[in-house]
PDB file of C-alpha atoms in Angstrom:
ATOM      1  CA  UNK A   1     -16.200  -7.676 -18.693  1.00 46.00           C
ATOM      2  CA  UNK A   2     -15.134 -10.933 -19.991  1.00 60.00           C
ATOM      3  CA  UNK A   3     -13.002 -13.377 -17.930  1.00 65.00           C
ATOM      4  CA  UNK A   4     -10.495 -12.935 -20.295  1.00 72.00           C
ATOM      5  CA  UNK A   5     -10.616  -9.391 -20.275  1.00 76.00           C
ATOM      6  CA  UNK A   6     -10.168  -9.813 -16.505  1.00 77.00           C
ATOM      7  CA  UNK A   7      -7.181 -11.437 -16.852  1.00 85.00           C
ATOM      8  CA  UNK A   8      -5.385  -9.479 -19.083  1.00 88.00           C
ATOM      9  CA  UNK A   9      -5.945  -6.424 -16.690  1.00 87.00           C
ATOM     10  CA  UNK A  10      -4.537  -8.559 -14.031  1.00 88.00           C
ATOM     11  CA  UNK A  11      -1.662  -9.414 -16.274  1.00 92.00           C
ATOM     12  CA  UNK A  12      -1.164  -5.628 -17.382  1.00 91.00           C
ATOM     13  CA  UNK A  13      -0.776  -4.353 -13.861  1.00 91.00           C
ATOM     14  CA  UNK A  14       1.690  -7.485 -12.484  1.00 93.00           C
ATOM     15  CA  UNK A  15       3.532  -6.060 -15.757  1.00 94.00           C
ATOM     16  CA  UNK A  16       3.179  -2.401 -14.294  1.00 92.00           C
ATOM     17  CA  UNK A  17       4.325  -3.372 -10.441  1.00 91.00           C
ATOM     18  CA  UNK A  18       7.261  -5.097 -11.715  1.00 94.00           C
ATOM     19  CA  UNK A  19       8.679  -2.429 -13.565  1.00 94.00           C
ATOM     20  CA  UNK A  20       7.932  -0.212 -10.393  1.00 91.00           C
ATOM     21  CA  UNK A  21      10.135  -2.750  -8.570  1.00 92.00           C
ATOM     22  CA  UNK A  22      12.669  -2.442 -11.458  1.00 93.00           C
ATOM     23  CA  UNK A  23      12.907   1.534 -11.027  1.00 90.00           C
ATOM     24  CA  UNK A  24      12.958   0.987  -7.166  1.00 85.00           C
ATOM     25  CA  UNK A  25      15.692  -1.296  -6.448  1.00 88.00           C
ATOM     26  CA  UNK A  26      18.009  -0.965  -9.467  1.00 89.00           C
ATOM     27  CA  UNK A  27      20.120   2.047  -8.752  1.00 86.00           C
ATOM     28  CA  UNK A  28      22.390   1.557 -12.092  1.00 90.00           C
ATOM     29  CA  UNK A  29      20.618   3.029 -14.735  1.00 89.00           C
ATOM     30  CA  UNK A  30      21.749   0.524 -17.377  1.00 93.00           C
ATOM     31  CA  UNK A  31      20.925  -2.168 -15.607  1.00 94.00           C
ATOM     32  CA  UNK A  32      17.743  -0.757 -14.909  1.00 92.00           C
ATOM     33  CA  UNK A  33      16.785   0.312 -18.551  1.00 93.00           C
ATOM     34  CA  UNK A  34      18.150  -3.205 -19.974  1.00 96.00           C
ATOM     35  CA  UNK A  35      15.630  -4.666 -17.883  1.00 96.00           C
ATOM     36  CA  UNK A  36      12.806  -1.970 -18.267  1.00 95.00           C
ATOM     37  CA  UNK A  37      13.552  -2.865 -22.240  1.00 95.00           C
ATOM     38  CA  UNK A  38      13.281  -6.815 -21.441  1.00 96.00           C
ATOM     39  CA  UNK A  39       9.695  -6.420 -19.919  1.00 96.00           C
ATOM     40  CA  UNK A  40       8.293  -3.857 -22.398  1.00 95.00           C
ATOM     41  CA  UNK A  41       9.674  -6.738 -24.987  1.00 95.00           C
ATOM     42  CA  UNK A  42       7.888  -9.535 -23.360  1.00 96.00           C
ATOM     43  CA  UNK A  43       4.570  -7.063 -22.893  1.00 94.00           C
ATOM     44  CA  UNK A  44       5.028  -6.407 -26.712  1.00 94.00           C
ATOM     45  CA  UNK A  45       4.757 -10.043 -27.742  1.00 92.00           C
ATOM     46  CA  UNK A  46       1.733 -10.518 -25.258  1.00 93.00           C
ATOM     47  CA  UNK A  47      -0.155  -8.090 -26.699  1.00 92.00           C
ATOM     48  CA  UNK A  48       0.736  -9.121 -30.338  1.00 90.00           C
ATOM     49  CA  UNK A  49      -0.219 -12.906 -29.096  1.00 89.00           C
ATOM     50  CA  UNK A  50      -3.561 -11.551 -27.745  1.00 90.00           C
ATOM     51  CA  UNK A  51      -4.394  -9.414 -30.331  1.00 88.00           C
ATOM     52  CA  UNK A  52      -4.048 -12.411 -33.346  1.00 86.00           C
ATOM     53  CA  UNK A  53      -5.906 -14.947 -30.949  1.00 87.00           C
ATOM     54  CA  UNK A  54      -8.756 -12.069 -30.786  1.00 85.00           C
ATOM     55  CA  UNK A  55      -8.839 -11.794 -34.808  1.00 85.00           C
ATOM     56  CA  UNK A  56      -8.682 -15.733 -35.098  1.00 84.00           C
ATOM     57  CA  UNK A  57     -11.884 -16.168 -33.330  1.00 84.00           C
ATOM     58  CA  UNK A  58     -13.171 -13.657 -35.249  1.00 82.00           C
ATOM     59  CA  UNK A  59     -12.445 -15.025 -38.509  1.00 76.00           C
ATOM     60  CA  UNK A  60     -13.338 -18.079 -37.249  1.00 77.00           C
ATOM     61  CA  UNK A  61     -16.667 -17.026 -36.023  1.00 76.00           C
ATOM     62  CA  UNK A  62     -17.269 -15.189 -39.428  1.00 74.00           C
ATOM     63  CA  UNK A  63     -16.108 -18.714 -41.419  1.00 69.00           C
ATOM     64  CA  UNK A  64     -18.664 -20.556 -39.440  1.00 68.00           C
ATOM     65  CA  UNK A  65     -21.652 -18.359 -40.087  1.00 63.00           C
ATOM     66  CA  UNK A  66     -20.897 -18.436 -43.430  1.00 60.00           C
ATOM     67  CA  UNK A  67     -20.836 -21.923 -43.803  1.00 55.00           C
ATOM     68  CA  UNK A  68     -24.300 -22.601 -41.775  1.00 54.00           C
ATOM     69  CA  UNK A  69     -26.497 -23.700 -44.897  1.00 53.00           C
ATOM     70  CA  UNK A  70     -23.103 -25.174 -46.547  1.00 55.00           C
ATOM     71  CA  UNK A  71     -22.925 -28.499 -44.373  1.00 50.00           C
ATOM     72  CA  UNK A  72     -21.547 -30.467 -47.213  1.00 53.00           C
ATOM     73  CA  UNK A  73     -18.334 -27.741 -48.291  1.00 56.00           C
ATOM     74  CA  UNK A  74     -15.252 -29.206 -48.225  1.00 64.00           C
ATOM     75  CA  UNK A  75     -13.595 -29.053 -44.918  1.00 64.00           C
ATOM     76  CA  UNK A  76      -9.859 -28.985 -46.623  1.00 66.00           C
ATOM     77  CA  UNK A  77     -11.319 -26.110 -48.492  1.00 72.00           C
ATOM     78  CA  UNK A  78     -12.362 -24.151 -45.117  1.00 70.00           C
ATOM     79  CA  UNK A  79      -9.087 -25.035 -43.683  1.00 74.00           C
ATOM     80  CA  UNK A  80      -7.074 -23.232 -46.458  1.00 76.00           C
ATOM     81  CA  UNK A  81      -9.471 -20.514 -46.497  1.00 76.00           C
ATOM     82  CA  UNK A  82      -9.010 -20.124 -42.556  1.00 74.00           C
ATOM     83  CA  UNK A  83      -5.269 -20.712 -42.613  1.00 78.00           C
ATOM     84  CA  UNK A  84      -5.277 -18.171 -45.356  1.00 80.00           C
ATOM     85  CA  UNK A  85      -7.180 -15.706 -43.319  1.00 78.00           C
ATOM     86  CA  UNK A  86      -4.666 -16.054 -40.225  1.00 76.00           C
ATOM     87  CA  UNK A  87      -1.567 -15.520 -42.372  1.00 78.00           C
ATOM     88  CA  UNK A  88      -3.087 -12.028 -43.339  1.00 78.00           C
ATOM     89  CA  UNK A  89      -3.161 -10.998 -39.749  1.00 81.00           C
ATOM     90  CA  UNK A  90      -1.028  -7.768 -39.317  1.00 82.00           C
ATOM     91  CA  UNK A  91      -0.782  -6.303 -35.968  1.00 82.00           C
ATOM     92  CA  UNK A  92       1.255  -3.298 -34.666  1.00 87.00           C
ATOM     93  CA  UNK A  93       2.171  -3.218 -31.792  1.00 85.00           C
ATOM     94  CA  UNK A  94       2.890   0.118 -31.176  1.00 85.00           C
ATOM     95  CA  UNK A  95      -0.782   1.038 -31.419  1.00 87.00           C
ATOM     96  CA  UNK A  96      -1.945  -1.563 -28.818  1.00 90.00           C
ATOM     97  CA  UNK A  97      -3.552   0.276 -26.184  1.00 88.00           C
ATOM     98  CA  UNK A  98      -1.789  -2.063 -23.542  1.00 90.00           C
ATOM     99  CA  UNK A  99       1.096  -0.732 -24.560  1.00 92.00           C
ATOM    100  CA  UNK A 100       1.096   2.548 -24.796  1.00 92.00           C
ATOM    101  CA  UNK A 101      -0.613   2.441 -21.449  1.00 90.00           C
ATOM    102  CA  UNK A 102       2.065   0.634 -19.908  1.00 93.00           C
ATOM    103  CA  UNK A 103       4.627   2.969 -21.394  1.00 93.00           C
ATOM    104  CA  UNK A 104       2.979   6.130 -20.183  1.00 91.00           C
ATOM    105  CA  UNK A 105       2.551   4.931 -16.612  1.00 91.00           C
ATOM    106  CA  UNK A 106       6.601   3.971 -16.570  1.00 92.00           C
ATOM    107  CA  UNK A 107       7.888   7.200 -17.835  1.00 92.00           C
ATOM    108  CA  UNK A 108       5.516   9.190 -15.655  1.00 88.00           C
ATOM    109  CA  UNK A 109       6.907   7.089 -12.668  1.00 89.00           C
ATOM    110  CA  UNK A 110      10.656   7.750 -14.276  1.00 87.00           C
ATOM    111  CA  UNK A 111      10.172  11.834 -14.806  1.00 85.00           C
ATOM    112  CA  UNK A 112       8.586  11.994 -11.357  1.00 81.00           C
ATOM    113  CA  UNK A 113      11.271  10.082  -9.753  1.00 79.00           C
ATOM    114  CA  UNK A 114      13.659  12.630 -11.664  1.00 76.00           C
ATOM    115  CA  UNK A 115      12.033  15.844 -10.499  1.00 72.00           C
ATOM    116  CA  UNK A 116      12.257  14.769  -6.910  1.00 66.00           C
ATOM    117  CA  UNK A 117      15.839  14.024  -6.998  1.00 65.00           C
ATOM    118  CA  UNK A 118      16.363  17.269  -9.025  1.00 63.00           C
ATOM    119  CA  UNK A 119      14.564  19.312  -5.906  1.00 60.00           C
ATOM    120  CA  UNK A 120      16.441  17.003  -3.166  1.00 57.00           C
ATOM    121  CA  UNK A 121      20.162  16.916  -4.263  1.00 50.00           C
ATOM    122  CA  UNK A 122      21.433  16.951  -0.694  1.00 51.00           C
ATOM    123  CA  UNK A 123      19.160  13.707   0.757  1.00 50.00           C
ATOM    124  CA  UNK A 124      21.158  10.659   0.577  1.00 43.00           C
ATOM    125  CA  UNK A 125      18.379   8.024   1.543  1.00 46.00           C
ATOM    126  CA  UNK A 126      18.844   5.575  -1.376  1.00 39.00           C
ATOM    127  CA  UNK A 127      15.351   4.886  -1.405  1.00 46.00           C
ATOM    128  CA  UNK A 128      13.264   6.488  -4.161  1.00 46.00           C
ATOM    129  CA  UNK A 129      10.988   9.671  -3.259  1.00 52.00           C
ATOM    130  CA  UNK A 130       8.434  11.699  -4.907  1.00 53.00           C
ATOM    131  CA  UNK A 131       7.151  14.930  -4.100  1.00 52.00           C
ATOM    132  CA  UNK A 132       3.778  15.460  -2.401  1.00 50.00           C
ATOM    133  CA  UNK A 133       2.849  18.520  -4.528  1.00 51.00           C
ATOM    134  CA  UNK A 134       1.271  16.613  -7.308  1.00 66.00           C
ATOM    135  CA  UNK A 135       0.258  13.418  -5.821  1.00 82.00           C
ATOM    136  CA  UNK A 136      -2.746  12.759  -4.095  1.00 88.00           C
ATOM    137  CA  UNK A 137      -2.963  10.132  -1.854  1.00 93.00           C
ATOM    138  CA  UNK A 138      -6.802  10.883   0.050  1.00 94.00           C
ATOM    139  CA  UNK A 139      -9.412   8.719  -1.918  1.00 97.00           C
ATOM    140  CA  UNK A 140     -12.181  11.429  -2.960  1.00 96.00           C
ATOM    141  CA  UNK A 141     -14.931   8.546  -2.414  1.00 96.00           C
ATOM    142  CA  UNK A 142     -14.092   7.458   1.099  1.00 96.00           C
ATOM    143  CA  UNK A 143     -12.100  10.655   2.230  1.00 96.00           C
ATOM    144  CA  UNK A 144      -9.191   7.940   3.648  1.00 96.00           C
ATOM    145  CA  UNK A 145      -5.915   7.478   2.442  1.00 96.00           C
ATOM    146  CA  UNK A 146      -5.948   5.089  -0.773  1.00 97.00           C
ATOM    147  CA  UNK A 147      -3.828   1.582  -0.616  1.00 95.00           C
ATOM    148  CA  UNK A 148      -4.576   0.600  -4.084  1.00 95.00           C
ATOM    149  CA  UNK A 149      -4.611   3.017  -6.088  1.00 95.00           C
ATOM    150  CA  UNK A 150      -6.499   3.329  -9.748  1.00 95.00           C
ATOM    151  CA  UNK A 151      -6.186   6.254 -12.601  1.00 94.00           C
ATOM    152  CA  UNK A 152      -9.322   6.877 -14.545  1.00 94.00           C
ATOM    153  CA  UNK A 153      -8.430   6.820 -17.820  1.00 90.00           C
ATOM    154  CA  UNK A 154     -11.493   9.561 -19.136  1.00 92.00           C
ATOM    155  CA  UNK A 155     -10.395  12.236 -16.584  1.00 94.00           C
ATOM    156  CA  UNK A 156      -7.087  11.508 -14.948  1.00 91.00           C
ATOM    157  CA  UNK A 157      -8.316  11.311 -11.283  1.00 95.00           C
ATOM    158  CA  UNK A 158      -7.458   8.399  -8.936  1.00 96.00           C
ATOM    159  CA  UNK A 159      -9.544   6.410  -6.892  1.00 97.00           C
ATOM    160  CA  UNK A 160      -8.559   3.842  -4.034  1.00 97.00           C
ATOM    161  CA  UNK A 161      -9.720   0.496  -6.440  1.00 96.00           C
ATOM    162  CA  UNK A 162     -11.697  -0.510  -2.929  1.00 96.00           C
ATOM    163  CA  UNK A 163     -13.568   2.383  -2.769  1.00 97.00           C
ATOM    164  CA  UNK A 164     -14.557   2.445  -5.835  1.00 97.00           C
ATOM    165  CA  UNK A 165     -15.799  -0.861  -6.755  1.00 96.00           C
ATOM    166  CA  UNK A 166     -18.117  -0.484  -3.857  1.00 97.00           C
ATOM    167  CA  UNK A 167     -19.082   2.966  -5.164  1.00 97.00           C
ATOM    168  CA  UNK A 168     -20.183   1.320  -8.286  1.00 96.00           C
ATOM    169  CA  UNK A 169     -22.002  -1.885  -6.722  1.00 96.00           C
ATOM    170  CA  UNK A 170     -24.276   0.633  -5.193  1.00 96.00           C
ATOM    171  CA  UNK A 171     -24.976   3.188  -8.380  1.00 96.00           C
ATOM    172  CA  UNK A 172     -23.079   2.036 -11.479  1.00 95.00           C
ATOM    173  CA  UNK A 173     -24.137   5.208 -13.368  1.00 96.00           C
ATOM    174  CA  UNK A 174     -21.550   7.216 -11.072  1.00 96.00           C
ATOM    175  CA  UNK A 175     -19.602   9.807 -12.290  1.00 96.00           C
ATOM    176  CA  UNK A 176     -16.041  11.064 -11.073  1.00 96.00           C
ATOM    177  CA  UNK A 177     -16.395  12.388  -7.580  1.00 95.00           C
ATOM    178  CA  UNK A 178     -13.534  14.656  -7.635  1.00 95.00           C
ATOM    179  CA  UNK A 179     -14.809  18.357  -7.441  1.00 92.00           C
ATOM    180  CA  UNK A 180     -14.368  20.560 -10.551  1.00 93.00           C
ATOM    181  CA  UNK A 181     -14.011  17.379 -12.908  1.00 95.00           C
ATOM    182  CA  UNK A 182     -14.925  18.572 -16.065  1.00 94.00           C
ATOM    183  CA  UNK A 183     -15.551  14.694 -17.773  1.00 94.00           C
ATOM    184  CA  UNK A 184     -19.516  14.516 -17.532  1.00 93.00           C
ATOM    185  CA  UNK A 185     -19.366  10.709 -18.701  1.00 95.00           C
ATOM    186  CA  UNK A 186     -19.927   7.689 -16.138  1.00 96.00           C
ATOM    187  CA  UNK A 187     -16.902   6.203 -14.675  1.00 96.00           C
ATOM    188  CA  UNK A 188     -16.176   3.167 -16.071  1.00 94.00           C
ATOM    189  CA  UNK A 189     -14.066   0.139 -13.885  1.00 93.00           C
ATOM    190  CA  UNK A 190     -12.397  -1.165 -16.807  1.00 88.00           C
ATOM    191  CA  UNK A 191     -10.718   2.249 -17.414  1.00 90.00           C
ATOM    192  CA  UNK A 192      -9.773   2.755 -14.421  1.00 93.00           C
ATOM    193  CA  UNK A 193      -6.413   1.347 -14.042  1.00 91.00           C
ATOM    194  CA  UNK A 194      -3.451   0.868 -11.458  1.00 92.00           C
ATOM    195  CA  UNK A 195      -1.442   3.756 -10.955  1.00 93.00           C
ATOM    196  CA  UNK A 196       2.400   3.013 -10.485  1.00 92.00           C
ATOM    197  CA  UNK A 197       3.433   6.601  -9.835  1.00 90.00           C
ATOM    198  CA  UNK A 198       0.960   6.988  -6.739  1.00 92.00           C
ATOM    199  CA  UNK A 199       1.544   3.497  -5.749  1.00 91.00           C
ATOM    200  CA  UNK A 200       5.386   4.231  -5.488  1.00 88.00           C
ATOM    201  CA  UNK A 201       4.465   7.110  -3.338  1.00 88.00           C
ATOM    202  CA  UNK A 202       2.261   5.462  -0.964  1.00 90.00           C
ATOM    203  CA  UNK A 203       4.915   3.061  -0.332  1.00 87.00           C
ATOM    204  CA  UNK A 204       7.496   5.103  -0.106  1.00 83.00           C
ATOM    205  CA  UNK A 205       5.701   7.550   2.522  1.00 83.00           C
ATOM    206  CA  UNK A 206       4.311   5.151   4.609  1.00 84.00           C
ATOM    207  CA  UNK A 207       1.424   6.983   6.881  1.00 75.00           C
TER     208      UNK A 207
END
Protein backbone atom coordinates (compact mmCIF):
# COMPACT_ATOMS: atom_id res chain seq x y z
CA UNK A 1 0.00 0.00 0.00
CA UNK A 2 1.16 3.32 -1.03
CA UNK A 3 1.79 6.16 1.48
CA UNK A 4 -0.80 7.88 -0.07
CA UNK A 5 -3.11 5.19 0.01
CA UNK A 6 -2.29 5.15 3.74
CA UNK A 7 -3.36 8.36 4.21
CA UNK A 8 -6.45 8.48 2.63
CA UNK A 9 -7.58 5.45 4.85
CA UNK A 10 -6.52 7.49 7.74
CA UNK A 11 -8.46 10.39 6.38
CA UNK A 12 -11.63 8.12 5.56
CA UNK A 13 -11.97 6.83 9.08
CA UNK A 14 -11.26 10.51 11.01
CA UNK A 15 -14.26 11.23 8.43
CA UNK A 16 -16.16 8.06 9.84
CA UNK A 17 -15.43 8.86 13.83
CA UNK A 18 -16.61 12.27 13.39
CA UNK A 19 -19.83 11.56 12.09
CA UNK A 20 -20.09 8.89 14.98
CA UNK A 21 -19.50 11.89 17.28
CA UNK A 22 -22.14 13.82 15.24
CA UNK A 23 -24.90 10.97 15.82
CA UNK A 24 -23.69 10.75 19.53
CA UNK A 25 -23.90 14.09 20.93
CA UNK A 26 -26.43 15.89 18.69
CA UNK A 27 -29.79 14.93 20.06
CA UNK A 28 -31.80 17.35 17.48
CA UNK A 29 -32.15 15.56 14.49
CA UNK A 30 -31.84 18.60 12.21
CA UNK A 31 -29.04 19.74 13.60
CA UNK A 32 -27.61 16.50 13.41
CA UNK A 33 -28.49 15.71 9.67
CA UNK A 34 -27.38 19.44 8.60
CA UNK A 35 -24.16 18.50 9.85
CA UNK A 36 -24.09 14.73 8.76
CA UNK A 37 -24.90 16.56 5.14
CA UNK A 38 -21.86 19.15 5.72
CA UNK A 39 -19.27 16.25 6.17
CA UNK A 40 -20.58 13.88 3.47
CA UNK A 41 -20.18 17.35 1.30
CA UNK A 42 -16.67 17.95 2.28
CA UNK A 43 -15.92 13.88 1.86
CA UNK A 44 -17.54 14.36 -1.66
CA UNK A 45 -15.12 17.03 -2.82
CA UNK A 46 -12.12 14.97 -1.30
CA UNK A 47 -12.77 12.20 -3.15
CA UNK A 48 -13.52 14.16 -6.42
CA UNK A 49 -10.00 16.11 -5.60
CA UNK A 50 -8.27 12.69 -5.21
CA UNK A 51 -9.72 11.02 -7.87
CA UNK A 52 -8.61 13.97 -10.75
CA UNK A 53 -5.06 14.20 -9.04
CA UNK A 54 -4.97 10.19 -9.61
CA UNK A 55 -6.01 10.63 -13.48
CA UNK A 56 -3.51 13.68 -13.82
CA UNK A 57 -0.58 11.60 -13.05
CA UNK A 58 -1.81 9.24 -15.18
CA UNK A 59 -2.13 11.28 -18.14
CA UNK A 60 0.85 12.72 -17.27
CA UNK A 61 2.75 9.56 -17.00
CA UNK A 62 1.16 8.40 -20.39
CA UNK A 63 2.28 12.09 -22.06
CA UNK A 64 5.76 11.43 -20.94
CA UNK A 65 6.23 7.97 -22.34
CA UNK A 66 4.99 9.10 -25.34
CA UNK A 67 7.23 11.77 -25.77
CA UNK A 68 10.57 9.65 -24.83
CA UNK A 69 12.15 9.56 -28.47
CA UNK A 70 10.40 13.15 -29.13
CA UNK A 71 13.01 15.34 -27.09
CA UNK A 72 12.74 18.18 -29.47
CA UNK A 73 8.40 18.46 -29.53
CA UNK A 74 7.25 21.55 -28.63
CA UNK A 75 6.73 21.95 -24.99
CA UNK A 76 3.68 24.64 -25.57
CA UNK A 77 2.34 21.89 -27.69
CA UNK A 78 2.50 19.19 -24.70
CA UNK A 79 1.13 21.73 -22.42
CA UNK A 80 -2.13 22.21 -24.47
CA UNK A 81 -2.30 18.64 -25.11
CA UNK A 82 -1.99 17.98 -21.19
CA UNK A 83 -4.23 20.87 -20.20
CA UNK A 84 -6.56 19.47 -22.76
CA UNK A 85 -6.44 16.06 -21.28
CA UNK A 86 -7.27 17.43 -17.61
CA UNK A 87 -10.28 19.44 -18.78
CA UNK A 88 -11.80 16.04 -20.05
CA UNK A 89 -11.64 14.61 -16.60
CA UNK A 90 -15.22 13.56 -15.49
CA UNK A 91 -15.63 12.07 -12.17
CA UNK A 92 -18.80 10.97 -10.27
CA UNK A 93 -18.84 11.01 -7.25
CA UNK A 94 -21.47 8.92 -6.37
CA UNK A 95 -19.57 5.88 -7.61
CA UNK A 96 -16.41 6.59 -5.52
CA UNK A 97 -15.93 3.73 -3.39
CA UNK A 98 -14.99 6.15 -0.43
CA UNK A 99 -18.14 7.23 -0.55
CA UNK A 100 -20.42 4.86 -0.69
CA UNK A 101 -18.39 3.24 2.04
CA UNK A 102 -18.70 6.06 4.22
CA UNK A 103 -22.41 6.28 3.58
CA UNK A 104 -23.12 2.67 4.36
CA UNK A 105 -21.20 2.65 7.64
CA UNK A 106 -23.38 6.00 8.79
CA UNK A 107 -26.75 4.69 8.03
CA UNK A 108 -25.95 1.30 9.51
CA UNK A 109 -24.83 3.24 12.71
CA UNK A 110 -28.26 5.49 12.24
CA UNK A 111 -30.81 2.26 11.71
CA UNK A 112 -29.03 0.51 14.57
CA UNK A 113 -29.25 3.39 16.82
CA UNK A 114 -33.08 3.41 15.73
CA UNK A 115 -33.85 -0.22 16.47
CA UNK A 116 -32.47 0.10 19.95
CA UNK A 117 -34.50 3.01 20.85
CA UNK A 118 -37.52 1.32 19.15
CA UNK A 119 -36.94 -1.90 21.68
CA UNK A 120 -36.07 0.56 24.78
CA UNK A 121 -38.87 3.25 24.78
CA UNK A 122 -38.98 3.44 28.56
CA UNK A 123 -34.86 4.09 29.22
CA UNK A 124 -34.24 7.67 29.53
CA UNK A 125 -30.29 7.62 29.60
CA UNK A 126 -29.62 10.23 26.86
CA UNK A 127 -26.71 8.45 25.83
CA UNK A 128 -26.95 6.38 22.64
CA UNK A 129 -27.31 2.39 22.95
CA UNK A 130 -27.27 -0.49 20.70
CA UNK A 131 -28.37 -3.84 21.20
CA UNK A 132 -25.98 -6.74 21.89
CA UNK A 133 -27.88 -9.23 19.67
CA UNK A 134 -26.11 -8.38 16.51
CA UNK A 135 -22.91 -6.95 17.56
CA UNK A 136 -19.97 -8.73 18.35
CA UNK A 137 -17.53 -7.33 20.37
CA UNK A 138 -14.92 -10.72 21.13
CA UNK A 139 -12.07 -10.50 18.45
CA UNK A 140 -12.20 -14.13 16.74
CA UNK A 141 -8.20 -13.91 16.41
CA UNK A 142 -7.26 -13.16 19.98
CA UNK A 143 -10.56 -14.40 21.72
CA UNK A 144 -10.44 -10.74 23.83
CA UNK A 145 -12.70 -8.05 23.58
CA UNK A 146 -11.78 -5.76 20.43
CA UNK A 147 -10.86 -1.82 21.08
CA UNK A 148 -10.45 -0.99 17.52
CA UNK A 149 -12.51 -2.44 15.65
CA UNK A 150 -12.23 -3.28 11.62
CA UNK A 151 -15.07 -4.74 9.05
CA UNK A 152 -13.73 -6.91 6.31
CA UNK A 153 -15.06 -5.72 3.43
CA UNK A 154 -15.07 -9.52 1.37
CA UNK A 155 -17.07 -11.21 4.20
CA UNK A 156 -18.53 -8.79 6.69
CA UNK A 157 -16.70 -10.08 9.85
CA UNK A 158 -14.81 -7.78 12.26
CA UNK A 159 -11.54 -8.03 13.58
CA UNK A 160 -9.84 -5.99 16.53
CA UNK A 161 -7.31 -3.88 13.80
CA UNK A 162 -4.45 -5.04 16.58
CA UNK A 163 -5.06 -8.42 16.28
CA UNK A 164 -5.10 -8.58 13.07
CA UNK A 165 -2.20 -6.81 11.75
CA UNK A 166 -0.18 -9.10 13.88
CA UNK A 167 -2.13 -12.05 12.45
CA UNK A 168 -0.95 -11.02 9.10
CA UNK A 169 2.85 -10.12 10.00
CA UNK A 170 3.08 -13.73 10.89
CA UNK A 171 1.12 -15.52 7.70
CA UNK A 172 -0.13 -12.89 5.24
CA UNK A 173 -1.96 -15.60 3.21
CA UNK A 174 -4.61 -15.77 6.20
CA UNK A 175 -8.01 -16.19 5.65
CA UNK A 176 -11.08 -14.99 7.86
CA UNK A 177 -10.94 -16.80 11.14
CA UNK A 178 -14.49 -16.59 11.96
CA UNK A 179 -16.06 -20.18 11.89
CA UNK A 180 -18.56 -20.97 9.09
CA UNK A 181 -17.19 -17.99 6.84
CA UNK A 182 -18.07 -18.93 3.59
CA UNK A 183 -15.39 -16.19 1.67
CA UNK A 184 -12.44 -18.70 0.78
CA UNK A 185 -10.23 -15.60 -0.40
CA UNK A 186 -7.21 -14.18 1.81
CA UNK A 187 -8.00 -11.36 4.03
CA UNK A 188 -6.76 -8.41 2.81
CA UNK A 189 -5.70 -5.18 5.43
CA UNK A 190 -6.65 -2.62 3.06
CA UNK A 191 -10.27 -3.93 3.04
CA UNK A 192 -10.60 -4.20 6.19
CA UNK A 193 -11.92 -1.03 7.47
CA UNK A 194 -13.08 0.82 10.77
CA UNK A 195 -16.33 -0.07 11.90
CA UNK A 196 -18.42 2.91 13.42
CA UNK A 197 -21.42 0.83 14.43
CA UNK A 198 -19.25 -1.60 16.71
CA UNK A 199 -17.08 1.18 17.73
CA UNK A 200 -20.21 3.11 19.08
CA UNK A 201 -21.02 0.02 20.96
CA UNK A 202 -17.83 -0.62 22.57
CA UNK A 203 -17.92 2.77 23.86
CA UNK A 204 -21.06 2.92 24.86
CA UNK A 205 -20.87 -0.51 26.94
CA UNK A 206 -17.80 -0.01 28.49
CA UNK A 207 -16.50 -3.64 29.90
Amino acid sequence: MTQSSDLTDELDDCFLKTAGNIIKYYDDEESRKKLLKNLRETLEENCIQVTKIKAANEIKEHLQFDNMSELEKDVKNLTQEYRKALSEIKVNPAEDKRLIAHNRQVNDLIQAIKAASNNDLDNTDTDLRLTSSEINVIDPISKTRMTDPVRNAACGHVYDKESLVAMLKKNPNTRCPVVGCTNTDYIVLSQCRFDIVTKTYLENNPA
